[in-house]
Amino acid sequence: MKKWCRTFLLSCLLCLSLCTLAQATDGETLRVGLKYGSDAMSAANLQNYSAFGGYALGYFDADGSFEELGALPRLYEKITVTTDTTYHVQLSGTFYDYNDASRTAAQYSGGFAAYEDGAFYARAGSYTSLSAARSAAAQYGGTAVGGSSTGVTVIVTGTDTILFEFDCGGSENLGILPIETREKTVTWFRGYRYYGGFEYQRVSGGNINVINVVDLEDYVKCVIPWEMSKDWPVEALKAQAVAARTYTLHKMAQGAIARHPDADACDDITCCKAYETAEDAAAGWGAGALYYEEKLARAVAETDGEVIVYNGEPVLAVFFSSAAGHTQGAGEVWQTDLPYLQSVDSPEDDSLVPNYYSVVTFTTQEFRDRFLAVYPAAKLNGDAGSFLTDITRNDAGFVSTLRVGGVTVRGNELRTILGLRSPSFTVEVSGDTLTFHVTGYGHGVGMSQYGANAMAKEGHTCEEILEHYFTGAQVVQWAG
């Protein structure tokens, strides 16, 4: 009995410590673009099927805090946000709050509350033309409204039943927060589950940008299952969590970018980071799913708020899969060199890394087609043996620069053009073919993930791994 009590108390203390860690950076939120720009949607479905269900309606302020305007009844499990394409009768006067407007609207067929320019209104009906809405307004004693180029409408999924309207023409965008999100509820959107809430931005006359507004720590939880193997040592997973958190804070500090100007990050791996919940990742983990979910959650919780800094600021914490014995400096790949992104030893090898060595062969025509699509002025006539010249390598063994058909390119750029796994390659020309022998995977800058795995297996801590790969940087508790 005493042994059971000790075990129970230790379990409680462990849970309490993890919960305390998880709360250390609560409040730091970011916006993750899910559908935006050319992928913006005319209708976006949402499903909260938790035991309590329901949705809070409102908007997110600049800091990501949710300002609630009202709440939908919990019987609505599935809702859809659409562009405002129909017309309605707006009853006379404005109302004190959402509930006040809803009570009045409920007295009319098809009635619902609306929010526009900071005021609440009661509306009724749904008409396909403005003239039909005007005719109805004459009977109700109101005015005809609708068809707004900046408005969005919340309906019951699969029906024409309107629950709420919100006009995004001002400084606020519609925000929807699943009511039980405060208990880390996950909500379905387009077949995937997400933590946090959702923001619906509509540019005048356009479709709807769908943004996930999520706590930073929950975001990190959703990154690491897709960036590093669940089977690796927890110290490697912790290093990945700190790197992902740091990378995100660094990008947020740089401000908006053209690809997603109204979001801090996106779920496109070619732009930001892979991003889906651990629950979605666990779908393929079989009987050990719960163990792995807890292991990943521990990696995030035990590093909560930890960030890699150089001169007191979060670093550009880039990472890649595997290196050929060394990483390379940022200046070898990008235009700007950085003091903390220098070449260092990396301990992984072919015994640890699947497909560590790869071979890719192109015919001369295939090579021409790929390279000329990017550099049409290149001279790629005659013998394939003359295509690649003046190959230079850096001290880490990566191809630094080379000339292709008279055009000077970086090794990493040629890697991208040809779809090679790494800029660490040699090339062999034989007749009508060019064969590339490649070692490792990725651009080679920052933390090698397989290198982190190897170091963790050797007994190194998360901090030791990160301070090895990011020269002169330190892992600290971030105060913001």
Short mmCIF file of C-alpha atoms in Angstrom, two decimals:
data_model
loop_
_atom_site.label_atom_id
_atom_site.label_comp_id
_atom_site.label_asym_id
_atom_site.label_seq_id
_atom_site.Cartn_x
_atom_site.Cartn_y
_atom_site.Cartn_z
CA MET A 1 0.00 0.00 0.00
CA LYS A 2 2.84 2.39 0.87
CA LYS A 3 4.53 1.60 -2.44
CA TRP A 4 1.30 2.37 -4.32
CA CYS A 5 0.91 5.68 -2.46
CA ARG A 6 4.49 6.70 -3.26
CA THR A 7 3.92 5.84 -6.94
CA PHE A 8 0.67 7.80 -6.98
CA LEU A 9 2.25 10.86 -5.34
CA LEU A 10 5.22 10.79 -7.74
CA SER A 11 2.83 10.59 -10.69
CA CYS A 12 0.88 13.59 -9.38
CA LEU A 13 4.08 15.59 -8.88
CA LEU A 14 5.24 14.75 -12.43
CA CYS A 15 1.89 15.84 -13.89
CA LEU A 16 1.96 19.03 -11.81
CA SER A 17 5.49 19.87 -12.96
CA LEU A 18 4.62 19.30 -16.63
CA CYS A 19 1.49 21.42 -16.27
CA THR A 20 3.49 24.21 -14.64
CA LEU A 21 6.03 24.07 -17.47
CA ALA A 22 3.28 24.12 -20.05
CA GLN A 23 1.89 27.32 -18.55
CA ALA A 24 5.25 29.13 -18.57
CA THR A 25 4.77 30.80 -21.94
CA ASP A 26 0.98 30.77 -22.16
CA GLY A 27 -0.28 33.85 -23.96
CA GLU A 28 2.33 33.90 -26.78
CA THR A 29 0.21 33.29 -29.85
CA LEU A 30 0.77 33.27 -33.57
CA ARG A 31 -1.32 33.20 -36.71
CA VAL A 32 -0.76 30.25 -39.03
CA GLY A 33 -2.09 30.59 -42.58
CA LEU A 34 -4.01 27.48 -43.67
CA LYS A 35 -5.80 28.80 -46.76
CA TYR A 36 -4.92 32.22 -48.14
CA GLY A 37 -4.14 34.15 -51.29
CA SER A 38 -4.89 32.08 -54.39
CA ASP A 39 -6.02 29.24 -52.10
CA ALA A 40 -8.53 31.39 -50.19
CA MET A 41 -11.97 29.80 -49.86
CA SER A 42 -15.53 30.86 -50.64
CA ALA A 43 -16.76 28.50 -47.90
CA ALA A 44 -14.83 27.00 -44.97
CA ASN A 45 -16.25 24.22 -42.80
CA LEU A 46 -15.47 23.72 -39.10
CA GLN A 47 -16.35 20.86 -36.76
CA ASN A 48 -16.18 20.74 -32.97
CA TYR A 49 -17.48 17.36 -31.89
CA SER A 50 -16.22 17.40 -28.30
CA ALA A 51 -18.54 16.42 -25.48
CA PHE A 52 -19.35 20.06 -24.72
CA GLY A 53 -19.13 21.48 -28.24
CA GLY A 54 -20.23 24.93 -29.25
CA TYR A 55 -18.44 27.99 -30.60
CA ALA A 56 -17.64 31.45 -29.30
CA LEU A 57 -17.96 34.24 -31.88
CA GLY A 58 -15.84 37.37 -31.85
CA TYR A 59 -12.47 38.56 -33.11
CA PHE A 60 -8.77 38.28 -32.28
CA ASP A 61 -6.91 41.46 -31.38
CA ALA A 62 -3.41 42.29 -32.62
CA ASP A 63 -1.84 40.23 -29.81
CA GLY A 64 -3.94 37.17 -30.61
CA SER A 65 -6.25 37.57 -27.59
CA PHE A 66 -9.84 36.57 -28.29
CA GLU A 67 -12.57 39.15 -27.73
CA GLU A 68 -15.88 37.31 -27.41
CA LEU A 69 -19.06 38.86 -28.80
CA GLY A 70 -21.40 35.92 -28.28
CA ALA A 71 -21.73 32.15 -28.38
CA LEU A 72 -23.62 29.71 -30.56
CA PRO A 73 -25.75 27.02 -28.90
CA ARG A 74 -23.83 23.82 -28.31
CA LEU A 75 -26.15 21.85 -30.56
CA TYR A 76 -24.26 23.25 -33.56
CA GLU A 77 -21.39 20.81 -34.12
CA LYS A 78 -20.69 21.68 -37.75
CA ILE A 79 -20.69 25.23 -39.08
CA THR A 80 -19.54 26.88 -42.30
CA VAL A 81 -18.19 30.38 -42.89
CA THR A 82 -19.11 31.70 -46.36
CA THR A 83 -18.83 34.92 -48.32
CA ASP A 84 -21.87 37.20 -47.93
CA THR A 85 -23.76 36.66 -51.18
CA THR A 86 -27.42 37.02 -50.15
CA TYR A 87 -29.63 39.89 -48.95
CA HIS A 88 -31.57 40.35 -45.73
CA VAL A 89 -33.91 42.61 -43.84
CA GLN A 90 -32.16 44.65 -41.16
CA LEU A 91 -34.57 45.59 -38.41
CA SER A 92 -34.50 49.13 -37.14
CA GLY A 93 -32.08 50.23 -34.44
CA THR A 94 -28.84 48.88 -32.96
CA PHE A 95 -28.58 46.60 -29.95
CA TYR A 96 -26.62 46.51 -26.73
CA ASP A 97 -24.93 43.14 -27.34
CA TYR A 98 -25.12 39.86 -29.23
CA ASN A 99 -27.74 38.36 -26.92
CA ASP A 100 -29.95 41.43 -27.17
CA ALA A 101 -29.81 41.34 -30.99
CA SER A 102 -30.39 37.58 -31.05
CA ARG A 103 -33.51 37.82 -28.87
CA THR A 104 -35.09 40.35 -31.20
CA ALA A 105 -34.05 38.44 -34.34
CA ALA A 106 -35.57 35.23 -32.95
CA GLN A 107 -39.02 36.81 -33.21
CA TYR A 108 -38.75 36.72 -37.02
CA SER A 109 -38.52 33.85 -39.49
CA GLY A 110 -34.88 33.20 -40.35
CA GLY A 111 -33.69 35.79 -37.84
CA PHE A 112 -30.07 36.13 -36.70
CA ALA A 113 -27.67 38.59 -35.07
CA ALA A 114 -25.10 40.57 -37.06
CA TYR A 115 -22.02 42.62 -36.14
CA GLU A 116 -20.77 45.48 -38.28
CA ASP A 117 -18.47 48.41 -37.52
CA GLY A 118 -18.65 47.78 -33.78
CA ALA A 119 -22.48 47.63 -33.59
CA PHE A 120 -24.98 44.78 -33.24
CA TYR A 121 -27.99 44.41 -35.50
CA ALA A 122 -30.96 42.05 -35.85
CA ARG A 123 -31.54 40.68 -39.34
CA ALA A 124 -34.03 38.27 -40.89
CA GLY A 125 -34.53 36.29 -44.08
CA SER A 126 -32.23 35.36 -46.94
CA TYR A 127 -33.00 36.63 -50.44
CA THR A 128 -31.16 36.16 -53.71
CA SER A 129 -31.86 39.69 -54.92
CA LEU A 130 -31.84 43.17 -53.41
CA SER A 131 -35.34 43.87 -54.77
CA ALA A 132 -36.77 40.84 -52.95
CA ALA A 133 -35.13 41.99 -49.72
CA ARG A 134 -36.58 45.49 -50.19
CA SER A 135 -40.06 44.06 -50.62
CA ALA A 136 -39.70 42.10 -47.39
CA ALA A 137 -38.23 45.13 -45.62
CA ALA A 138 -41.33 47.13 -46.49
CA GLN A 139 -43.40 44.57 -44.58
CA TYR A 140 -41.05 44.30 -41.59
CA GLY A 141 -40.39 48.01 -41.33
CA GLY A 142 -36.64 47.63 -41.80
CA THR A 143 -34.05 48.17 -44.53
CA ALA A 144 -32.56 45.81 -47.12
CA VAL A 145 -28.87 44.91 -46.59
CA GLY A 146 -26.42 42.26 -47.74
CA GLY A 147 -24.10 41.29 -50.55
CA SER A 148 -21.22 43.00 -48.76
CA SER A 149 -17.82 42.63 -50.42
CA THR A 150 -16.21 42.36 -46.98
CA GLY A 151 -18.91 40.42 -45.12
CA VAL A 152 -18.88 36.78 -44.03
CA THR A 153 -21.83 34.61 -43.00
CA VAL A 154 -21.87 31.73 -40.51
CA ILE A 155 -24.35 29.00 -41.43
CA VAL A 156 -25.20 25.49 -40.27
CA THR A 157 -23.15 23.20 -42.53
CA GLY A 158 -25.18 21.70 -45.35
CA THR A 159 -28.11 24.09 -44.88
CA ASP A 160 -29.13 27.68 -45.63
CA THR A 161 -29.70 28.43 -41.93
CA ILE A 162 -27.84 31.62 -41.02
CA LEU A 163 -26.45 31.83 -37.48
CA PHE A 164 -24.43 35.06 -37.58
CA GLU A 165 -23.01 37.69 -39.92
CA PHE A 166 -19.83 39.70 -39.50
CA ASP A 167 -18.51 42.46 -41.72
CA CYS A 168 -14.73 42.41 -42.04
CA GLY A 169 -14.54 45.85 -43.64
CA GLY A 170 -13.16 47.45 -40.48
CA SER A 171 -10.09 46.68 -38.40
CA GLU A 172 -11.49 43.38 -37.07
CA ASN A 173 -11.94 39.97 -38.70
CA LEU A 174 -14.35 37.26 -37.67
CA GLY A 175 -12.86 34.97 -35.05
CA ILE A 176 -14.32 31.63 -33.99
CA LEU A 177 -13.09 29.82 -30.90
CA PRO A 178 -14.36 26.32 -30.09
CA ILE A 179 -15.71 26.75 -26.58
CA GLU A 180 -13.74 23.89 -25.08
CA THR A 181 -10.48 25.08 -26.65
CA ARG A 182 -9.59 26.28 -23.16
CA GLU A 183 -9.26 22.55 -22.40
CA LYS A 184 -7.09 21.98 -25.51
CA THR A 185 -9.93 20.79 -27.69
CA VAL A 186 -8.94 20.02 -31.27
CA THR A 187 -11.21 21.18 -34.08
CA TRP A 188 -11.57 19.68 -37.54
CA PHE A 189 -10.87 21.76 -40.62
CA ARG A 190 -10.54 20.14 -44.07
CA GLY A 191 -9.83 16.70 -42.65
CA TYR A 192 -7.18 17.80 -40.11
CA ARG A 193 -7.35 18.69 -36.44
CA TYR A 194 -6.07 21.96 -34.99
CA TYR A 195 -5.62 23.54 -31.60
CA GLY A 196 -6.72 27.11 -30.93
CA GLY A 197 -9.19 29.23 -32.84
CA PHE A 198 -9.75 30.43 -36.39
CA GLU A 199 -9.73 33.85 -38.01
CA TYR A 200 -11.54 34.54 -41.27
CA GLN A 201 -10.10 37.44 -43.26
CA ARG A 202 -11.89 38.67 -46.33
CA VAL A 203 -10.28 41.14 -48.69
CA SER A 204 -12.86 43.30 -50.46
CA GLY A 205 -14.71 41.22 -53.01
CA GLY A 206 -12.45 38.21 -52.59
CA ASN A 207 -12.58 34.82 -50.95
CA ILE A 208 -11.83 34.07 -47.31
CA ASN A 209 -8.34 33.61 -45.85
CA VAL A 210 -8.46 30.97 -43.11
CA ILE A 211 -5.96 31.53 -40.29
CA ASN A 212 -5.35 29.29 -37.27
CA VAL A 213 -4.68 31.41 -34.16
CA VAL A 214 -2.79 29.16 -31.80
CA ASP A 215 -0.63 29.23 -28.68
CA LEU A 216 3.08 29.04 -29.51
CA GLU A 217 3.63 25.92 -27.42
CA ASP A 218 0.72 24.14 -29.10
CA TYR A 219 2.18 25.15 -32.47
CA VAL A 220 5.52 23.59 -31.53
CA LYS A 221 3.71 20.38 -30.51
CA CYS A 222 2.23 20.30 -34.01
CA VAL A 223 5.60 20.80 -35.72
CA ILE A 224 7.91 18.22 -34.14
CA PRO A 225 5.98 15.03 -35.11
CA TRP A 226 6.46 15.98 -38.76
CA GLU A 227 10.06 17.17 -38.49
CA MET A 228 11.69 14.41 -36.43
CA SER A 229 11.12 10.70 -35.79
CA LYS A 230 9.09 9.84 -32.71
CA ASP A 231 11.51 6.94 -32.04
CA TRP A 232 14.53 9.15 -31.46
CA PRO A 233 15.90 10.00 -27.98
CA VAL A 234 13.96 12.64 -26.09
CA GLU A 235 16.99 14.96 -25.96
CA ALA A 236 17.00 15.09 -29.77
CA LEU A 237 13.25 15.78 -29.77
CA LYS A 238 13.78 18.53 -27.20
CA ALA A 239 16.46 20.07 -29.43
CA GLN A 240 13.99 20.01 -32.33
CA ALA A 241 11.31 21.65 -30.17
CA VAL A 242 13.66 24.48 -29.12
CA ALA A 243 14.85 24.96 -32.72
CA ALA A 244 11.26 25.11 -34.03
CA ARG A 245 10.23 27.57 -31.31
CA THR A 246 13.27 29.77 -31.95
CA TYR A 247 12.81 29.71 -35.72
CA THR A 248 9.19 30.80 -35.30
CA LEU A 249 10.02 33.67 -32.93
CA HIS A 250 12.79 34.84 -35.27
CA LYS A 251 10.42 34.84 -38.25
CA MET A 252 7.73 36.68 -36.25
CA ALA A 253 10.25 39.37 -35.34
CA GLN A 254 11.08 39.86 -39.03
CA GLY A 255 7.48 40.81 -39.81
CA ALA A 256 5.08 39.76 -42.55
CA ILE A 257 6.21 38.25 -45.82
CA ALA A 258 4.56 38.41 -49.24
CA ARG A 259 3.43 34.78 -49.26
CA HIS A 260 1.27 35.25 -46.14
CA PRO A 261 1.16 38.96 -45.24
CA ASP A 262 -1.59 38.53 -42.62
CA ALA A 263 -0.13 35.49 -40.86
CA ASP A 264 3.06 34.85 -38.90
CA ALA A 265 3.58 31.41 -40.43
CA CYS A 266 1.96 28.88 -42.76
CA ASP A 267 1.68 25.12 -43.09
CA ASP A 268 3.68 24.93 -46.34
CA ILE A 269 6.96 23.09 -45.71
CA THR A 270 8.64 24.94 -48.61
CA CYS A 271 7.97 28.26 -46.83
CA CYS A 272 7.69 27.61 -43.09
CA LYS A 273 7.26 24.27 -41.27
CA ALA A 274 5.10 21.17 -41.58
CA TYR A 275 2.17 21.67 -39.23
CA GLU A 276 -0.46 19.16 -38.13
CA THR A 277 -1.49 17.96 -34.67
CA ALA A 278 0.15 15.05 -32.89
CA GLU A 279 -3.28 13.40 -32.97
CA ASP A 280 -3.16 13.38 -36.77
CA ALA A 281 0.41 12.08 -36.74
CA ALA A 282 -0.58 9.39 -34.20
CA ALA A 283 -3.15 7.95 -36.60
CA GLY A 284 -0.34 5.87 -38.12
CA TRP A 285 1.49 4.98 -34.92
CA GLY A 286 -0.52 1.90 -33.98
CA ALA A 287 -0.68 0.53 -30.44
CA GLY A 288 2.13 2.76 -29.19
CA ALA A 289 0.41 6.01 -30.18
CA LEU A 290 -0.35 7.17 -26.62
CA TYR A 291 3.24 6.56 -25.50
CA TYR A 292 4.64 8.55 -28.42
CA GLU A 293 2.14 11.40 -27.97
CA GLU A 294 3.20 11.71 -24.32
CA LYS A 295 6.87 11.53 -25.31
CA LEU A 296 6.50 14.39 -27.79
CA ALA A 297 4.43 16.42 -25.32
CA ARG A 298 7.19 15.91 -22.74
CA ALA A 299 9.83 17.19 -25.21
CA VAL A 300 7.82 20.40 -25.63
CA ALA A 301 6.83 20.81 -21.97
CA GLU A 302 10.36 20.28 -20.62
CA THR A 303 11.71 22.98 -22.93
CA ASP A 304 8.79 25.38 -22.58
CA GLY A 305 9.97 28.92 -23.31
CA GLU A 306 13.55 27.85 -24.13
CA VAL A 307 15.06 29.69 -27.10
CA ILE A 308 18.45 29.79 -28.84
CA VAL A 309 19.83 33.35 -28.72
CA TYR A 310 22.85 35.19 -30.06
CA ASN A 311 23.52 38.65 -28.63
CA GLY A 312 20.21 38.35 -26.80
CA GLU A 313 18.02 37.76 -29.87
CA PRO A 314 16.44 34.54 -31.23
CA VAL A 315 18.61 33.09 -33.99
CA LEU A 316 17.55 31.92 -37.42
CA ALA A 317 17.34 28.33 -36.15
CA VAL A 318 17.37 26.47 -39.46
CA PHE A 319 17.80 22.73 -39.59
CA PHE A 320 18.06 19.95 -42.17
CA SER A 321 18.10 16.17 -42.30
CA SER A 322 21.71 14.91 -42.60
CA ALA A 323 25.22 16.04 -43.50
CA ALA A 324 28.34 14.42 -44.94
CA GLY A 325 30.43 14.83 -41.78
CA HIS A 326 30.14 18.63 -41.52
CA THR A 327 27.51 21.35 -41.78
CA GLN A 328 28.20 24.43 -43.90
CA GLY A 329 28.00 28.14 -43.19
CA ALA A 330 24.97 30.24 -44.10
CA GLY A 331 27.06 32.36 -46.46
CA GLU A 332 27.71 29.29 -48.61
CA VAL A 333 24.00 28.88 -49.32
CA TRP A 334 22.37 32.29 -48.90
CA GLN A 335 23.48 35.85 -49.55
CA THR A 336 24.21 36.70 -45.91
CA ASP A 337 26.65 34.96 -43.61
CA LEU A 338 25.71 34.70 -39.93
CA PRO A 339 28.18 34.25 -37.07
CA TYR A 340 26.15 31.49 -35.41
CA LEU A 341 25.59 29.51 -38.64
CA GLN A 342 29.11 28.27 -39.34
CA SER A 343 30.52 24.91 -40.41
CA VAL A 344 30.81 22.36 -37.56
CA ASP A 345 31.38 18.62 -37.31
CA SER A 346 28.29 16.40 -37.55
CA PRO A 347 28.54 12.77 -36.36
CA GLU A 348 25.92 10.93 -38.48
CA ASP A 349 26.90 8.38 -41.13
CA ASP A 350 25.39 5.75 -43.40
CA SER A 351 24.90 3.34 -40.49
CA LEU A 352 22.38 5.76 -38.96
CA VAL A 353 20.83 7.53 -41.95
CA PRO A 354 18.58 5.77 -44.49
CA ASN A 355 19.43 6.68 -48.08
CA TYR A 356 22.55 8.50 -46.87
CA TYR A 357 24.02 7.96 -50.32
CA SER A 358 21.82 8.53 -53.37
CA VAL A 359 22.37 8.45 -57.12
CA VAL A 360 20.45 10.44 -59.72
CA THR A 361 20.99 10.13 -63.47
CA PHE A 362 19.86 12.55 -66.19
CA THR A 363 20.06 12.33 -69.95
CA THR A 364 21.65 15.39 -71.50
CA GLN A 365 18.23 16.51 -72.73
CA GLU A 366 16.65 16.10 -69.29
CA PHE A 367 19.48 18.14 -67.78
CA ARG A 368 19.12 20.84 -70.44
CA ASP A 369 15.36 21.07 -69.94
CA ARG A 370 15.66 21.53 -66.18
CA PHE A 371 18.50 24.02 -66.17
CA LEU A 372 17.34 26.11 -69.15
CA ALA A 373 13.91 26.50 -67.51
CA VAL A 374 15.69 28.59 -64.86
CA TYR A 375 18.63 29.96 -66.83
CA PRO A 376 17.57 30.17 -70.50
CA ALA A 377 20.80 32.00 -71.47
CA ALA A 378 23.02 29.04 -70.50
CA LYS A 379 24.99 27.44 -73.35
CA LEU A 380 24.36 23.71 -73.11
CA ASN A 381 25.29 22.59 -76.60
CA GLY A 382 27.66 19.82 -77.58
CA ASP A 383 29.25 17.23 -75.30
CA ALA A 384 27.75 16.80 -71.80
CA GLY A 385 31.27 16.70 -70.39
CA SER A 386 31.50 20.47 -70.98
CA PHE A 387 28.26 21.33 -69.18
CA LEU A 388 29.69 21.58 -65.65
CA THR A 389 33.01 23.33 -65.07
CA ASP A 390 34.98 25.18 -62.35
CA ILE A 391 33.47 23.17 -59.50
CA THR A 392 34.66 24.55 -56.15
CA ARG A 393 34.06 22.95 -52.75
CA ASN A 394 34.10 24.51 -49.31
CA ASP A 395 35.95 23.07 -46.33
CA ALA A 396 32.83 21.09 -45.36
CA GLY A 397 32.88 19.22 -48.68
CA PHE A 398 29.75 20.79 -50.17
CA VAL A 399 29.79 22.17 -53.70
CA SER A 400 30.10 25.89 -53.14
CA THR A 401 29.89 27.20 -56.72
CA LEU A 402 30.20 25.89 -60.26
CA ARG A 403 29.64 27.03 -63.81
CA VAL A 404 26.85 25.42 -65.81
CA GLY A 405 26.81 26.30 -69.47
CA GLY A 406 28.79 29.43 -68.67
CA VAL A 407 26.46 30.51 -65.83
CA THR A 408 27.86 30.61 -62.27
CA VAL A 409 25.49 29.10 -59.69
CA ARG A 410 25.74 27.97 -56.09
CA GLY A 411 25.79 24.27 -55.36
CA ASN A 412 22.59 24.50 -53.34
CA GLU A 413 20.83 26.24 -56.22
CA LEU A 414 21.76 23.45 -58.63
CA ARG A 415 20.57 20.97 -56.01
CA THR A 416 17.15 22.69 -56.04
CA ILE A 417 16.95 22.88 -59.85
CA LEU A 418 17.75 19.19 -60.28
CA GLY A 419 15.93 17.93 -57.18
CA LEU A 420 19.08 16.46 -55.62
CA ARG A 421 18.96 15.53 -51.94
CA SER A 422 22.00 17.65 -51.01
CA PRO A 423 24.60 20.07 -52.42
CA SER A 424 27.24 17.54 -51.33
CA PHE A 425 27.68 15.75 -54.65
CA THR A 426 30.04 14.59 -57.36
CA VAL A 427 29.12 14.21 -61.02
CA GLU A 428 30.10 11.56 -63.53
CA VAL A 429 29.55 12.04 -67.28
CA SER A 430 29.28 9.01 -69.51
CA GLY A 431 28.11 9.39 -73.08
CA ASP A 432 24.64 10.90 -73.07
CA THR A 433 24.14 10.83 -69.30
CA LEU A 434 25.14 12.82 -66.22
CA THR A 435 25.13 10.85 -62.95
CA PHE A 436 25.15 12.68 -59.59
CA HIS A 437 26.41 10.85 -56.49
CA VAL A 438 24.94 12.62 -53.47
CA THR A 439 25.65 12.38 -49.73
CA GLY A 440 23.20 13.52 -47.03
CA TYR A 441 19.92 15.35 -47.32
CA GLY A 442 19.12 19.06 -47.05
CA HIS A 443 20.85 22.42 -47.46
CA GLY A 444 23.45 21.65 -44.79
CA VAL A 445 23.05 24.80 -42.68
CA GLY A 446 22.26 24.84 -38.95
CA MET A 447 21.26 21.74 -36.97
CA SER A 448 21.53 18.36 -38.62
CA GLN A 449 18.57 16.33 -37.37
CA TYR A 450 20.34 12.98 -37.76
CA GLY A 451 23.39 14.58 -36.19
CA ALA A 452 21.23 15.60 -33.21
CA ASN A 453 19.98 12.01 -33.04
CA ALA A 454 23.55 10.69 -33.00
CA MET A 455 24.64 13.18 -30.32
CA ALA A 456 21.62 12.32 -28.14
CA LYS A 457 22.47 8.63 -28.42
CA GLU A 458 26.00 9.49 -27.26
CA GLY A 459 24.49 11.07 -24.13
CA HIS A 460 24.53 14.76 -25.05
CA THR A 461 21.78 17.00 -23.73
CA CYS A 462 19.44 19.19 -25.73
CA GLU A 463 21.45 22.29 -24.78
CA GLU A 464 24.76 20.67 -25.77
CA ILE A 465 23.36 19.64 -29.14
CA LEU A 466 22.03 23.10 -29.94
CA GLU A 467 25.07 25.01 -28.72
CA HIS A 468 27.24 22.72 -30.87
CA TYR A 469 25.33 23.40 -34.08
CA PHE A 470 24.72 27.14 -33.46
CA THR A 471 28.19 28.58 -32.94
CA GLY A 472 28.49 31.00 -30.02
CA ALA A 473 24.75 30.87 -29.25
CA GLN A 474 23.13 29.99 -25.92
CA VAL A 475 19.91 28.25 -24.92
CA VAL A 476 18.00 30.50 -22.51
CA GLN A 477 14.55 30.96 -21.05
CA TRP A 478 12.94 33.54 -23.32
CA ALA A 479 11.38 36.52 -21.58
CA GLY A 480 10.14 38.19 -24.77
#
